[in-house]
């Protein structure tokens, strides 16, 4: 203290916008952002998703347009989710070379090619009639090891269609190893695996399940996705890296920033975080009511996720934020 006044004054660095900019340690850049996109088979017009204002289920054509605009805005990549016209017990459409995601990937390869990173979500829940992320046993449990063969086939189909990155999101044990082996065996050693490594059984996926039409018909995902109260994130992440994951992902983002920080401090690979549908819906709903300043909330949450240590962020605001950042 200096005559009763503080000599050390953190506020000095906050006085002008230029000082604050100089003192910043965290930045959000357009190429850090990845835009999730939904493409639905057999529709002729894009369908709005009621619980995600501004998000639609795309036709093949509207998907091309949305991806081109996102690339134009400077995003780092897009990740495609497919909704097939027909679902069955084994999710046959997921690895059909003419399945909706494979068709969409070929469209995007033709349009934007290597100008962006084309990612494909690799899971079964959008494709199975029961809505679970794997094959079921007769007793109705998700059969881990039988599911791995399905994931291997989907990975190869997505690679064949031109995905640069596959994103296994089903949380089966051994999925990354099975997919790496399949990709290498099929002649795709260059295809990247971005593993949803720490993925929690979260209520924040609610709106996504409307968008992707993949809510489980019975039960829940608690026997394969992580328990929010468990301490197994690092174990899951290290296993995935050991099995060949090139990028590891934490999901959801904002309620799990402690996990993002813990993982980012521990691993030598890029860490991604998925700002999920419920995070988006909460902010959009509050903003629509005039309760939150939407634009500031978007940038503040993205900054917080980057500050926690994620280098890549999957967010439904990716194109909009990228436009604002560039
Ligand atoms: C599973 C998958 C889900 C999400 C991404 N991949 C849903 C789930 O696990 O139930 C959720 C993404 C979001 O909520 O935005 N294929």
PDB file of C-alpha atoms in Angstrom, residues 7 24 41 81 128 133-134 152 167 169 171 219 251 278 292:
ATOM      1  CA  UNK A   7       0.397   0.366  -5.579  1.00  0.00           C
ATOM      2  CA  UNK A  24      -5.053 -10.919 -24.002  1.00  0.00           C
ATOM      3  CA  UNK A  41     -32.267 -38.236 -47.183  1.00  0.00           C
ATOM      4  CA  UNK A  81     -24.366 -35.978 -39.685  1.00  0.00           C
ATOM      5  CA  UNK A 128     -30.620 -47.762 -36.147  1.00  0.00           C
ATOM      6  CA  UNK A 133     -25.178 -46.258 -30.888  1.00  0.00           C
ATOM      7  CA  UNK A 134     -24.442 -49.946 -31.399  1.00  0.00           C
ATOM      8  CA  UNK A 152     -14.893 -50.365 -39.045  1.00  0.00           C
ATOM      9  CA  UNK A 167     -15.221 -38.831 -35.692  1.00  0.00           C
ATOM     10  CA  UNK A 169     -18.851 -40.842 -31.215  1.00  0.00           C
ATOM     11  CA  UNK A 171     -18.092 -44.644 -26.900  1.00  0.00           C
ATOM     12  CA  UNK A 219     -33.419 -46.932 -22.106  1.00  0.00           C
ATOM     13  CA  UNK A 251     -18.227 -33.256 -25.071  1.00  0.00           C
ATOM     14  CA  UNK A 278     -28.268 -27.896 -25.564  1.00  0.00           C
ATOM     15  CA  UNK A 292     -29.024 -12.488 -22.745  1.00  0.00           C
TER      16      UNK A 292
END
